[in-house]
PDB file of C-alpha atoms in Angstrom:
ATOM      1  CA  MET A  18    -253.014 -98.743 140.074  1.00  0.00           C
ATOM      2  CA  HIS A  19    -250.947 -99.187 143.204  1.00  0.00           C
ATOM      3  CA  LYS A  20    -250.394-102.831 144.183  1.00  0.00           C
ATOM      4  CA  ARG A  21    -251.840-102.245 147.656  1.00  0.00           C
ATOM      5  CA  HIS A  22    -255.139-101.014 146.188  1.00  0.00           C
ATOM      6  CA  ARG A  23    -255.174-103.828 143.641  1.00  0.00           C
ATOM      7  CA  ARG A  24    -254.952-106.425 146.425  1.00  0.00           C
ATOM      8  CA  VAL A  25    -257.841-104.811 148.340  1.00  0.00           C
ATOM      9  CA  LEU A  26    -260.054-104.854 145.225  1.00  0.00           C
ATOM     10  CA  ILE A  27    -259.185-108.493 144.481  1.00  0.00           C
ATOM     11  CA  ASP A  28    -259.950-109.556 148.061  1.00  0.00           C
ATOM     12  CA  LYS A  29    -263.102-107.458 148.416  1.00  0.00           C
ATOM     13  CA  PHE A  30    -264.733-108.360 145.097  1.00  0.00           C
ATOM     14  CA  ARG A  31    -263.146-111.802 144.588  1.00  0.00           C
ATOM     15  CA  ILE A  32    -261.935-110.916 141.075  1.00  0.00           C
ATOM     16  CA  GLU A  33    -258.612-112.746 141.035  1.00  0.00           C
ATOM     17  CA  LYS A  34    -259.660-114.843 138.029  1.00  0.00           C
ATOM     18  CA  HIS A  35    -260.647-111.907 135.803  1.00  0.00           C
ATOM     19  CA  GLY A  36    -258.199-109.314 137.087  1.00  0.00           C
ATOM     20  CA  VAL A  37    -258.635-105.776 138.308  1.00  0.00           C
ATOM     21  CA  PRO A  38    -259.916-103.183 135.835  1.00  0.00           C
ATOM     22  CA  SER A  39    -257.370-100.578 134.765  1.00  0.00           C
ATOM     23  CA  THR A  40    -257.343 -97.153 136.381  1.00  0.00           C
ATOM     24  CA  SER A  41    -258.675 -95.633 133.154  1.00  0.00           C
ATOM     25  CA  ALA A  42    -261.568 -98.147 133.078  1.00  0.00           C
ATOM     26  CA  ILE A  43    -262.486 -97.284 136.670  1.00  0.00           C
ATOM     27  CA  CYS A  44    -262.312 -93.547 135.813  1.00  0.00           C
ATOM     28  CA  ARG A  45    -264.635 -94.048 132.821  1.00  0.00           C
ATOM     29  CA  ILE A  46    -267.155 -95.762 135.093  1.00  0.00           C
ATOM     30  CA  LEU A  47    -266.947 -93.037 137.730  1.00  0.00           C
ATOM     31  CA  ILE A  48    -267.470 -90.302 135.131  1.00  0.00           C
ATOM     32  CA  GLY A  49    -270.933 -91.735 134.528  1.00  0.00           C
ATOM     33  CA  VAL A  50    -271.928 -91.569 138.210  1.00  0.00           C
ATOM     34  CA  ASP A  51    -274.337 -88.771 139.126  1.00  0.00           C
ATOM     35  CA  PHE A  52    -272.637 -87.220 142.166  1.00  0.00           C
ATOM     36  CA  ASP A  53    -275.827 -85.631 143.524  1.00  0.00           C
ATOM     37  CA  ILE A  54    -277.538 -89.024 143.684  1.00  0.00           C
ATOM     38  CA  LEU A  55    -274.433 -90.724 145.109  1.00  0.00           C
ATOM     39  CA  ALA A  56    -274.054 -88.020 147.790  1.00  0.00           C
ATOM     40  CA  LYS A  57    -277.725 -88.259 148.742  1.00  0.00           C
ATOM     41  CA  ILE A  58    -277.520 -92.040 149.159  1.00  0.00           C
ATOM     42  CA  PHE A  59    -274.191 -91.829 151.003  1.00  0.00           C
ATOM     43  CA  ASN A  60    -275.457 -89.119 153.385  1.00  0.00           C
ATOM     44  CA  GLN A  61    -278.576 -91.173 154.190  1.00  0.00           C
ATOM     45  CA  TRP A  62    -276.399 -94.226 154.844  1.00  0.00           C
ATOM     46  CA  ALA A  63    -273.972 -92.234 157.029  1.00  0.00           C
ATOM     47  CA  GLN A  64    -276.805 -90.822 159.145  1.00  0.00           C
ATOM     48  CA  ASN A  65    -277.953 -94.369 159.891  1.00  0.00           C
ATOM     49  CA  TYR A  66    -274.595 -96.050 160.482  1.00  0.00           C
ATOM     50  CA  VAL A  67    -272.029 -93.483 161.627  1.00  0.00           C
ATOM     51  CA  HIS A  68    -272.738 -92.574 165.236  1.00  0.00           C
ATOM     52  CA  VAL A  69    -271.011 -89.631 166.849  1.00  0.00           C
ATOM     53  CA  ASP A  70    -270.612 -88.449 170.421  1.00  0.00           C
ATOM     54  CA  ARG A  71    -271.576 -84.906 171.362  1.00  0.00           C
ATOM     55  CA  SER A  72    -267.979 -84.289 172.470  1.00  0.00           C
ATOM     56  CA  GLU A  73    -266.515 -85.396 169.133  1.00  0.00           C
ATOM     57  CA  TRP A  74    -264.667 -82.889 166.926  1.00  0.00           C
ATOM     58  CA  PHE A  75    -265.232 -82.642 163.179  1.00  0.00           C
ATOM     59  CA  GLY A  76    -263.033 -81.695 160.274  1.00  0.00           C
ATOM     60  CA  ILE A  77    -264.010 -80.264 156.914  1.00  0.00           C
ATOM     61  CA  ASP A  78    -262.057 -80.929 153.731  1.00  0.00           C
ATOM     62  CA  GLY A  79    -262.662 -79.911 150.152  1.00  0.00           C
ATOM     63  CA  LYS A  80    -261.140 -81.036 146.866  1.00  0.00           C
ATOM     64  CA  SER A  81    -261.625 -79.321 143.545  1.00  0.00           C
ATOM     65  CA  ILE A  82    -262.666 -81.552 140.672  1.00  0.00           C
ATOM     66  CA  LYS A  83    -260.267 -81.480 137.763  1.00  0.00           C
ATOM     67  CA  GLY A  84    -261.876 -80.435 134.514  1.00  0.00           C
ATOM     68  CA  THR A  85    -264.684 -78.362 136.050  1.00  0.00           C
ATOM     69  CA  VAL A  86    -262.984 -74.950 135.758  1.00  0.00           C
ATOM     70  CA  GLN A  87    -264.964 -72.490 133.669  1.00  0.00           C
ATOM     71  CA  ASP A  88    -263.487 -69.295 132.233  1.00  0.00           C
ATOM     72  CA  TYR A  89    -259.945 -70.220 133.300  1.00  0.00           C
ATOM     73  CA  LYS A  90    -258.495 -66.852 132.221  1.00  0.00           C
ATOM     74  CA  ASN A  91    -260.765 -64.920 134.575  1.00  0.00           C
ATOM     75  CA  GLU A  92    -259.569 -64.461 138.171  1.00  0.00           C
ATOM     76  CA  TYR A  93    -263.137 -65.220 139.320  1.00  0.00           C
ATOM     77  CA  GLN A  94    -263.118 -68.750 137.980  1.00  0.00           C
ATOM     78  CA  ASN A  95    -265.939 -71.087 138.738  1.00  0.00           C
ATOM     79  CA  PHE A  96    -265.185 -74.712 139.566  1.00  0.00           C
ATOM     80  CA  VAL A  97    -266.798 -77.579 141.431  1.00  0.00           C
ATOM     81  CA  SER A  98    -265.467 -78.876 144.731  1.00  0.00           C
ATOM     82  CA  ILE A  99    -266.441 -81.883 146.789  1.00  0.00           C
ATOM     83  CA  VAL A 100    -266.597 -81.030 150.493  1.00  0.00           C
ATOM     84  CA  SER A 101    -266.759 -83.621 153.239  1.00  0.00           C
ATOM     85  CA  VAL A 102    -267.371 -83.409 156.973  1.00  0.00           C
ATOM     86  CA  PHE A 103    -265.605 -86.127 158.935  1.00  0.00           C
ATOM     87  CA  THR A 104    -264.934 -87.236 162.508  1.00  0.00           C
ATOM     88  CA  GLU A 105    -261.564 -85.885 163.600  1.00  0.00           C
ATOM     89  CA  LYS A 106    -260.263 -88.909 165.535  1.00  0.00           C
ATOM     90  CA  ARG A 107    -261.794 -91.786 163.576  1.00  0.00           C
ATOM     91  CA  GLY A 108    -261.720 -90.159 160.125  1.00  0.00           C
ATOM     92  CA  LEU A 109    -265.237 -91.334 159.257  1.00  0.00           C
ATOM     93  CA  VAL A 110    -267.038 -89.222 156.656  1.00  0.00           C
ATOM     94  CA  LEU A 111    -270.413 -87.977 157.864  1.00  0.00           C
ATOM     95  CA  SER A 112    -271.570 -85.896 154.926  1.00  0.00           C
ATOM     96  CA  LEU A 113    -270.631 -85.070 151.334  1.00  0.00           C
ATOM     97  CA  SER A 114    -271.671 -82.048 149.344  1.00  0.00           C
ATOM     98  CA  LYS A 115    -270.884 -80.508 145.975  1.00  0.00           C
ATOM     99  CA  LEU A 116    -270.098 -76.801 146.049  1.00  0.00           C
ATOM    100  CA  GLU A 117    -269.217 -74.323 143.363  1.00  0.00           C
ATOM    101  CA  LYS A 118    -266.575 -71.711 144.086  1.00  0.00           C
ATOM    102  CA  SER A 119    -269.011 -68.974 143.190  1.00  0.00           C
ATOM    103  CA  LEU A 120    -271.374 -70.077 145.971  1.00  0.00           C
ATOM    104  CA  VAL A 121    -271.114 -68.891 149.557  1.00  0.00           C
ATOM    105  CA  VAL A 122    -270.190 -71.825 151.785  1.00  0.00           C
ATOM    106  CA  LYS A 123    -272.666 -72.321 154.601  1.00  0.00           C
ATOM    107  CA  LEU A 124    -271.957 -74.992 157.174  1.00  0.00           C
ATOM    108  CA  ALA A 125    -275.707 -75.327 157.680  1.00  0.00           C
ATOM    109  CA  GLN A 126    -275.814 -77.169 154.337  1.00  0.00           C
ATOM    110  CA  PHE A 127    -274.274 -80.163 156.066  1.00  0.00           C
ATOM    111  CA  LYS A 128    -276.861 -82.160 157.924  1.00  0.00           C
ATOM    112  CA  ILE A 129    -275.044 -83.941 160.707  1.00  0.00           C
TER     113      ILE A 129
END
């Protein structure tokens, strides 16, 4: 783990005495998180606490999740991506969603 991130975790969670968990330990914990539940809770939180102006621009970014590719030899592979909608200037995430490549992306899925 990068030293800069280590310092943030130590300061935020006051874990200097016990040390920061290894990157692999953090990954093992995150593997057990149900993304659909996390996204639902995050999106509810964002709707309550992230306020946007009508004139504000938004960006959309997606990242594929390693290890979710199915039928990797087929050119029509299916994999899971996490897509976020964020404020362009402030970089605040407004909404998260899980999409599969085989699905048609509809911006209406994002409730802003």
